[in-house]
Structures are given as C-alpha cells and as structure tokens.
mmCIF file of C-alpha atoms in Angstrom:
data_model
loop_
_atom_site.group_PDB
_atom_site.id
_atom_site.type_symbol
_atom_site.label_atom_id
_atom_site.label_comp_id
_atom_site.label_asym_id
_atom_site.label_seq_id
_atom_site.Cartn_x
_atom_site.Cartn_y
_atom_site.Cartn_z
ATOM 1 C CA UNK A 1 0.000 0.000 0.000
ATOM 2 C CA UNK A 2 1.092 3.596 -0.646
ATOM 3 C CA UNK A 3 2.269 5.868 1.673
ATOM 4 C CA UNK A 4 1.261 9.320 2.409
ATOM 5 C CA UNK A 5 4.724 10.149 4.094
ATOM 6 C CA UNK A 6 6.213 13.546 3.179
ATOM 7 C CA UNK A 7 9.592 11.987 3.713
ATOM 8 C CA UNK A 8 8.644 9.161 1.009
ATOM 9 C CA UNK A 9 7.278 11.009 -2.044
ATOM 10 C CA UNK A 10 10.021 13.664 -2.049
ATOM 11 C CA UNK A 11 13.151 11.383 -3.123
ATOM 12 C CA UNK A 12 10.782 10.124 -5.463
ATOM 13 C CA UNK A 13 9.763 13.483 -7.218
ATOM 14 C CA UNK A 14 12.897 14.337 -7.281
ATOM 15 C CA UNK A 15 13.887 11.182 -9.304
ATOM 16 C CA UNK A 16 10.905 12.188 -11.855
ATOM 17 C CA UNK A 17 12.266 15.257 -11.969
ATOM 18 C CA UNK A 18 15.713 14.398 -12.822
ATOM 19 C CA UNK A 19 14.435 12.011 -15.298
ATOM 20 C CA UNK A 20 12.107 14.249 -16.890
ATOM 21 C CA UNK A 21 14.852 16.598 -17.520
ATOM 22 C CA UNK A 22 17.409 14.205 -18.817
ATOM 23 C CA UNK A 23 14.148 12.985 -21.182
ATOM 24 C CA UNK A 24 13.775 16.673 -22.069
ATOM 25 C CA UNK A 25 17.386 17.268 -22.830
ATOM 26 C CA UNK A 26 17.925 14.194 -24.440
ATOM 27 C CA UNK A 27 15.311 15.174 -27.121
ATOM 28 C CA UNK A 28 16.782 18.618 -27.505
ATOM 29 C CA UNK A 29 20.327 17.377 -28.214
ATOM 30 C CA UNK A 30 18.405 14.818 -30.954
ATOM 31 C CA UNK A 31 17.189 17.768 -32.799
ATOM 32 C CA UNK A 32 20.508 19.557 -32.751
ATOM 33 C CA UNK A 33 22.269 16.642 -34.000
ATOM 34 C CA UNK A 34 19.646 16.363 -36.767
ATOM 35 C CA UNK A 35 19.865 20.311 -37.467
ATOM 36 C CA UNK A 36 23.545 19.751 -38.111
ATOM 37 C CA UNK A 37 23.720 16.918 -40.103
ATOM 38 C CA UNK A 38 24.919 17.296 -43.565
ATOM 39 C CA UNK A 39 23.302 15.999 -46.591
ATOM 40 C CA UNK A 40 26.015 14.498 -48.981
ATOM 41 C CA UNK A 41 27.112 15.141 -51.617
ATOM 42 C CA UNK A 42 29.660 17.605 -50.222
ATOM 43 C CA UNK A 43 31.730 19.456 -53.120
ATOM 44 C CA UNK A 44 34.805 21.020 -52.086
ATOM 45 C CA UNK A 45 35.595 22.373 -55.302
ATOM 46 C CA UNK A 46 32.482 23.810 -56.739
ATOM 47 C CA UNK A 47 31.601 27.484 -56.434
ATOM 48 C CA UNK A 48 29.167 26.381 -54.486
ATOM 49 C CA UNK A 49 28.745 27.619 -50.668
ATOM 50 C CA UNK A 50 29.662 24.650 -48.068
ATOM 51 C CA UNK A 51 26.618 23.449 -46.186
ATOM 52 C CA UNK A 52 26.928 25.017 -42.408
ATOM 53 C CA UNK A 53 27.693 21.618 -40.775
ATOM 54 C CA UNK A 54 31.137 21.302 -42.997
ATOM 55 C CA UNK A 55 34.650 21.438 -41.467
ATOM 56 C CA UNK A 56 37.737 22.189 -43.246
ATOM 57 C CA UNK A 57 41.217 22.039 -42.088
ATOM 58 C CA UNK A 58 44.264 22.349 -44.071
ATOM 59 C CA UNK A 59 42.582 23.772 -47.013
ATOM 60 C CA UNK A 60 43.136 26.814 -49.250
ATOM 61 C CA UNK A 61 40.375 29.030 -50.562
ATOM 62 C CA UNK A 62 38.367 28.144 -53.544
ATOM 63 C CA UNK A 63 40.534 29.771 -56.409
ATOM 64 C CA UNK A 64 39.984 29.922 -60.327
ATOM 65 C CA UNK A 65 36.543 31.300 -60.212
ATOM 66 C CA UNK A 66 36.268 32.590 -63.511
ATOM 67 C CA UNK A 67 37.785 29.068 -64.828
ATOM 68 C CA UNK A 68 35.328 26.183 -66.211
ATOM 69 C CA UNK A 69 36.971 24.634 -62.991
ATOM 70 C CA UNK A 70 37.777 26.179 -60.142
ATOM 71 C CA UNK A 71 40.318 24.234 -57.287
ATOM 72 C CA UNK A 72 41.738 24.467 -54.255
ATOM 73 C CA UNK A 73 44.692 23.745 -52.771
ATOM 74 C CA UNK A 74 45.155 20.873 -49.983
ATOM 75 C CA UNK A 75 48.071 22.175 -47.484
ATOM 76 C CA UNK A 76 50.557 20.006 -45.924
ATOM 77 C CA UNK A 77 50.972 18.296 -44.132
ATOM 78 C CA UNK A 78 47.644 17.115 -43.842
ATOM 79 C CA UNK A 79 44.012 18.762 -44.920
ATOM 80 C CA UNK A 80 40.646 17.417 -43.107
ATOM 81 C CA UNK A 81 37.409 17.690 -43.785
ATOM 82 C CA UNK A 82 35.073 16.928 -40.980
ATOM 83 C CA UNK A 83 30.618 16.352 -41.440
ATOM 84 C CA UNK A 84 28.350 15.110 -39.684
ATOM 85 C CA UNK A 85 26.404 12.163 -41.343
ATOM 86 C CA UNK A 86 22.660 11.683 -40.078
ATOM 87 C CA UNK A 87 22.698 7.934 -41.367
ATOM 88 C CA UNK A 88 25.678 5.161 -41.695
ATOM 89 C CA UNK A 89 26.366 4.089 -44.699
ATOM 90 C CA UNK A 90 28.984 3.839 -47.864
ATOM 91 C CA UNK A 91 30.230 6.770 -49.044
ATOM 92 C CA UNK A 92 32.918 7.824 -51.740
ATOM 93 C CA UNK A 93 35.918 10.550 -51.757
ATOM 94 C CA UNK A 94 35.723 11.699 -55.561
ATOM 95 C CA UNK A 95 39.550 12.996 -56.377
ATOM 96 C CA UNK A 96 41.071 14.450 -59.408
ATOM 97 C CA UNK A 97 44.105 16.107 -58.324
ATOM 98 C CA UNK A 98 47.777 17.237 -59.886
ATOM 99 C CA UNK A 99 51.282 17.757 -57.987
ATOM 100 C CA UNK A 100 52.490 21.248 -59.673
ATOM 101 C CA UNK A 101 54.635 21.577 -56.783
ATOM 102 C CA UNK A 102 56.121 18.339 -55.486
ATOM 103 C CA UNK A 103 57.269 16.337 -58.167
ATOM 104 C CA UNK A 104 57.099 12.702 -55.893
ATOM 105 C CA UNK A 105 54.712 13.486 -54.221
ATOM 106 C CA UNK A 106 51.952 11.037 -52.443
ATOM 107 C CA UNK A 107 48.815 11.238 -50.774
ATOM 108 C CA UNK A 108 47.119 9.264 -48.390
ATOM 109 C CA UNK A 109 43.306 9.213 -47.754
ATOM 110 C CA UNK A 110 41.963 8.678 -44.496
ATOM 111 C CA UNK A 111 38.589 7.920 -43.276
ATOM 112 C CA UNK A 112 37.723 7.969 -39.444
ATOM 113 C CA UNK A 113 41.130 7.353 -38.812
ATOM 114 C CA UNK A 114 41.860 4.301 -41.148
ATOM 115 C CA UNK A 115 43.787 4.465 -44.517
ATOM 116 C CA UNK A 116 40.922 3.884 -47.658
ATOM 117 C CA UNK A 117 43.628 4.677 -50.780
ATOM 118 C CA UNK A 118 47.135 6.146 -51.784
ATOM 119 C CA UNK A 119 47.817 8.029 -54.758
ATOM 120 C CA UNK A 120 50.989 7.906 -56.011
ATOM 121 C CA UNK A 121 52.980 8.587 -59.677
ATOM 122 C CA UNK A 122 52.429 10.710 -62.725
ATOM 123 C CA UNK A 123 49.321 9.344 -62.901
ATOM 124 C CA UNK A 124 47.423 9.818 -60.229
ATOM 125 C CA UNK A 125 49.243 13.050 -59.233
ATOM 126 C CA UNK A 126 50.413 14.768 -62.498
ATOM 127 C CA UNK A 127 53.265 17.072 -61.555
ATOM 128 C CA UNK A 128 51.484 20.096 -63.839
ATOM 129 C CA UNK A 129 48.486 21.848 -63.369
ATOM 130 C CA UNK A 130 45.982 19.596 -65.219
ATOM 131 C CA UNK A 131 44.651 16.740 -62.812
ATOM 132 C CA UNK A 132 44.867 13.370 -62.647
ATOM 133 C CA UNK A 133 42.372 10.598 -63.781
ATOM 134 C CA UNK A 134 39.043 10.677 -61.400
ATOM 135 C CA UNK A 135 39.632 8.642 -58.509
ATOM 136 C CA UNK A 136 36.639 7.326 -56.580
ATOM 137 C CA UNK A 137 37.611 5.672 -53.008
ATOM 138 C CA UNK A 138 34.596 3.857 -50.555
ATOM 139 C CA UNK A 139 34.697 4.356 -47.227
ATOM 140 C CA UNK A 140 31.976 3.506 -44.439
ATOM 141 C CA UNK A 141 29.782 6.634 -42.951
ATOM 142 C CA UNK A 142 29.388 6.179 -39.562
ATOM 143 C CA UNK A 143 26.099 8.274 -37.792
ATOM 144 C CA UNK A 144 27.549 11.099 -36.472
ATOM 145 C CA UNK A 145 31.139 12.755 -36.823
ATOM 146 C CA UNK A 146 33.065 12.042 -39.883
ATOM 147 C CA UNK A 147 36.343 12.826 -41.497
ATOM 148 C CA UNK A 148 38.320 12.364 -44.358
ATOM 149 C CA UNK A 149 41.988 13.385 -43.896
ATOM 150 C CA UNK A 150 44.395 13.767 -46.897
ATOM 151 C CA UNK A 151 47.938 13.008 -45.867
ATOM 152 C CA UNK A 152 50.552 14.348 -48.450
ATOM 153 C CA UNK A 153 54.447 13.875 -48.026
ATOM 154 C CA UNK A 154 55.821 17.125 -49.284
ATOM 155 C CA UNK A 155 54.650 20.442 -49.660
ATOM 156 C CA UNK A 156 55.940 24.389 -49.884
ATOM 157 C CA UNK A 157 58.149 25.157 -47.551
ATOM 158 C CA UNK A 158 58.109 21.416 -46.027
ATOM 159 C CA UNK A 159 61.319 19.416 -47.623
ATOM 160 C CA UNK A 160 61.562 21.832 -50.519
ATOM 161 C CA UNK A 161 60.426 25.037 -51.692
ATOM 162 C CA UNK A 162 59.360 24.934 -55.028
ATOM 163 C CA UNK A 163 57.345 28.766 -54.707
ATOM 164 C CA UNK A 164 59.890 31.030 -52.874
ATOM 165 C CA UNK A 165 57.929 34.065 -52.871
ATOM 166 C CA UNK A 166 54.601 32.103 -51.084
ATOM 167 C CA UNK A 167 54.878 31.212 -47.908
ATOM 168 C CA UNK A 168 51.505 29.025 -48.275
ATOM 169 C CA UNK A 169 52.356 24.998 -47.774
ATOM 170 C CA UNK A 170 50.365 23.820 -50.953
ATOM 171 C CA UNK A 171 50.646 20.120 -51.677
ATOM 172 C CA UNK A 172 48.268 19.578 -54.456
ATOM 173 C CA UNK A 173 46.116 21.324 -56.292
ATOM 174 C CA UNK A 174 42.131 19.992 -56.266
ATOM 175 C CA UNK A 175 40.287 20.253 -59.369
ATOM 176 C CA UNK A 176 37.634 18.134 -58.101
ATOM 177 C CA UNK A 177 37.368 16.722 -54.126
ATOM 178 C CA UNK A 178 33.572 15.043 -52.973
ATOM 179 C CA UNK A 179 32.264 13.602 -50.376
ATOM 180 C CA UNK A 180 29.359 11.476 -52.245
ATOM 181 C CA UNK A 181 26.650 8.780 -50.573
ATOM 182 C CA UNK A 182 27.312 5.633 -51.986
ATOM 183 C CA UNK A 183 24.169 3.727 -53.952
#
C-alpha cells in the first residue's frame, strides 16, 4: 500500500524530476544533432557555398573562379574535412588532383582514422596543373562525426620550396574533391 509520508514522495519526485529533464534534454540534443547533419554530396571544389555543418582544415580558398573549374589547394601536411552524417552508410571521396609543386609526391586518404587509398605517380598526381584521372575511393559513414583526412608527403616550404615568394604549404592542387553517398 502507498504511503502518504512527506519523507517518502520527495526522493521520489525528485527522481521524476531528474528524469524528466534528462528525457527533455535528451530530445533537444536529438534535434541539434539532426539540425547539423549534412546531406552528402559535399563538393569542395564547386563554387558552391559549403553546407553550415562542414569542417575544413588544411585547405586553401576556392581559387579559379572565372575558370570552367575552379580548385583548391590541400596544405601540408595534412588537410581534413570533418561532417556530420545523419545515417551510416557507404560513401565515396571523388579525387582528381595534380602535384604542380612536389614532383614525388603522395597522398594518403583517411577515413575515421583508417587508410581507404594512396595516390601515387604521374598518374594519379600529375606534376602540372591539369589533374589526374578521377579517382573514386569507398569508405563507411558512420552516424555522427566524420572525417576524411588527406595526408601528403611534401609540400611548400616542407622538404623543398618549389614557390619562394609564397609562404603558403600547398601540396596539391584539387580540381575536383567530394564527399558522395554511396548507392
């Protein structure tokens, strides 16, 4: 039978309480994560603006505007881009990228931490201006924080300088970088 003692229902309204406001929190932190997800595809080298929940690290500005493609540049030693994925999933990195600086240079891609491709040679990383063939790496989406890191192994100003007057560490230059949902 129920009790009518003072000293009995207060530790228990105070546990409703506290769990009504976790429940109430909980739910708001549910619709913040969902207002801050980012739909895919995410281009990186479109004149496009970035949706709100995209991070960059390591990256220079969009450049080439008035070109049928624009690029950027990824800085070494590393760039990162960072999203927030409101399902889990396959995804793909879409690269076409050239070396105008770093003759040997290679790039490692990274997704959540573990290595998903290396691009390496002429071919992949042409040492001019005009980009490589389209590469297209999977990688699993996790729910929640992503990131795709690009590790290169030489850049301005890192082993060589190969642009004495800029004192920007480009590795390669972008014409296209994506973050795409996989089919």
């Amino acid at each position: 039978m129920p009790s009518n003692n003072p000293t009995q229902r207060g530790p228990r309204l105070l546990l409703a309480g506290g769990l009504l406001v976790l429940l109430v929190l909980f739910a708001l932190w549910r619709r913040d994560q969902a207002l801050r997800a980012v739909p895919l595809p995410i281009e990186l080298t479109a004149n496009v603006a970035l949706a709100p929940g995209v991070t960059l690290c390591g990256f220079g500005d969009l450049e080439g505007l008035g070109d049928p493609r624009p690029y950027r540049w990824g800085m070494g030693p590393m760039s990162q881009i960072g999203f927030i994925a409101p399902f889990a999933g396959q995804g793909v990195v879409v690269l076409a990228v050239s070396s105008p600086c770093v003759p040997d240079q290679a790039l490692a891609v990274l997704a959540n931490g573990k290595t998903v491709g290396t691009l390496s040679g002429p071919q992949a990383l042409p040492p001019g201006e005009t980009p490589g063939q389209e590469m297209r790496l999977r990688f699993p989406i996790r729910r929640g924080y992503n990131t795709v890191a690009l590790r290169y192994t030489d850049w301005n100003h890192g082993h060589q300088v190969c642009s004495a007057g800029d004192s920007r560490r480009f590795a390669v230059r972008f014409s296209r970088l994506a973050i795409l949902g996989a089919p």
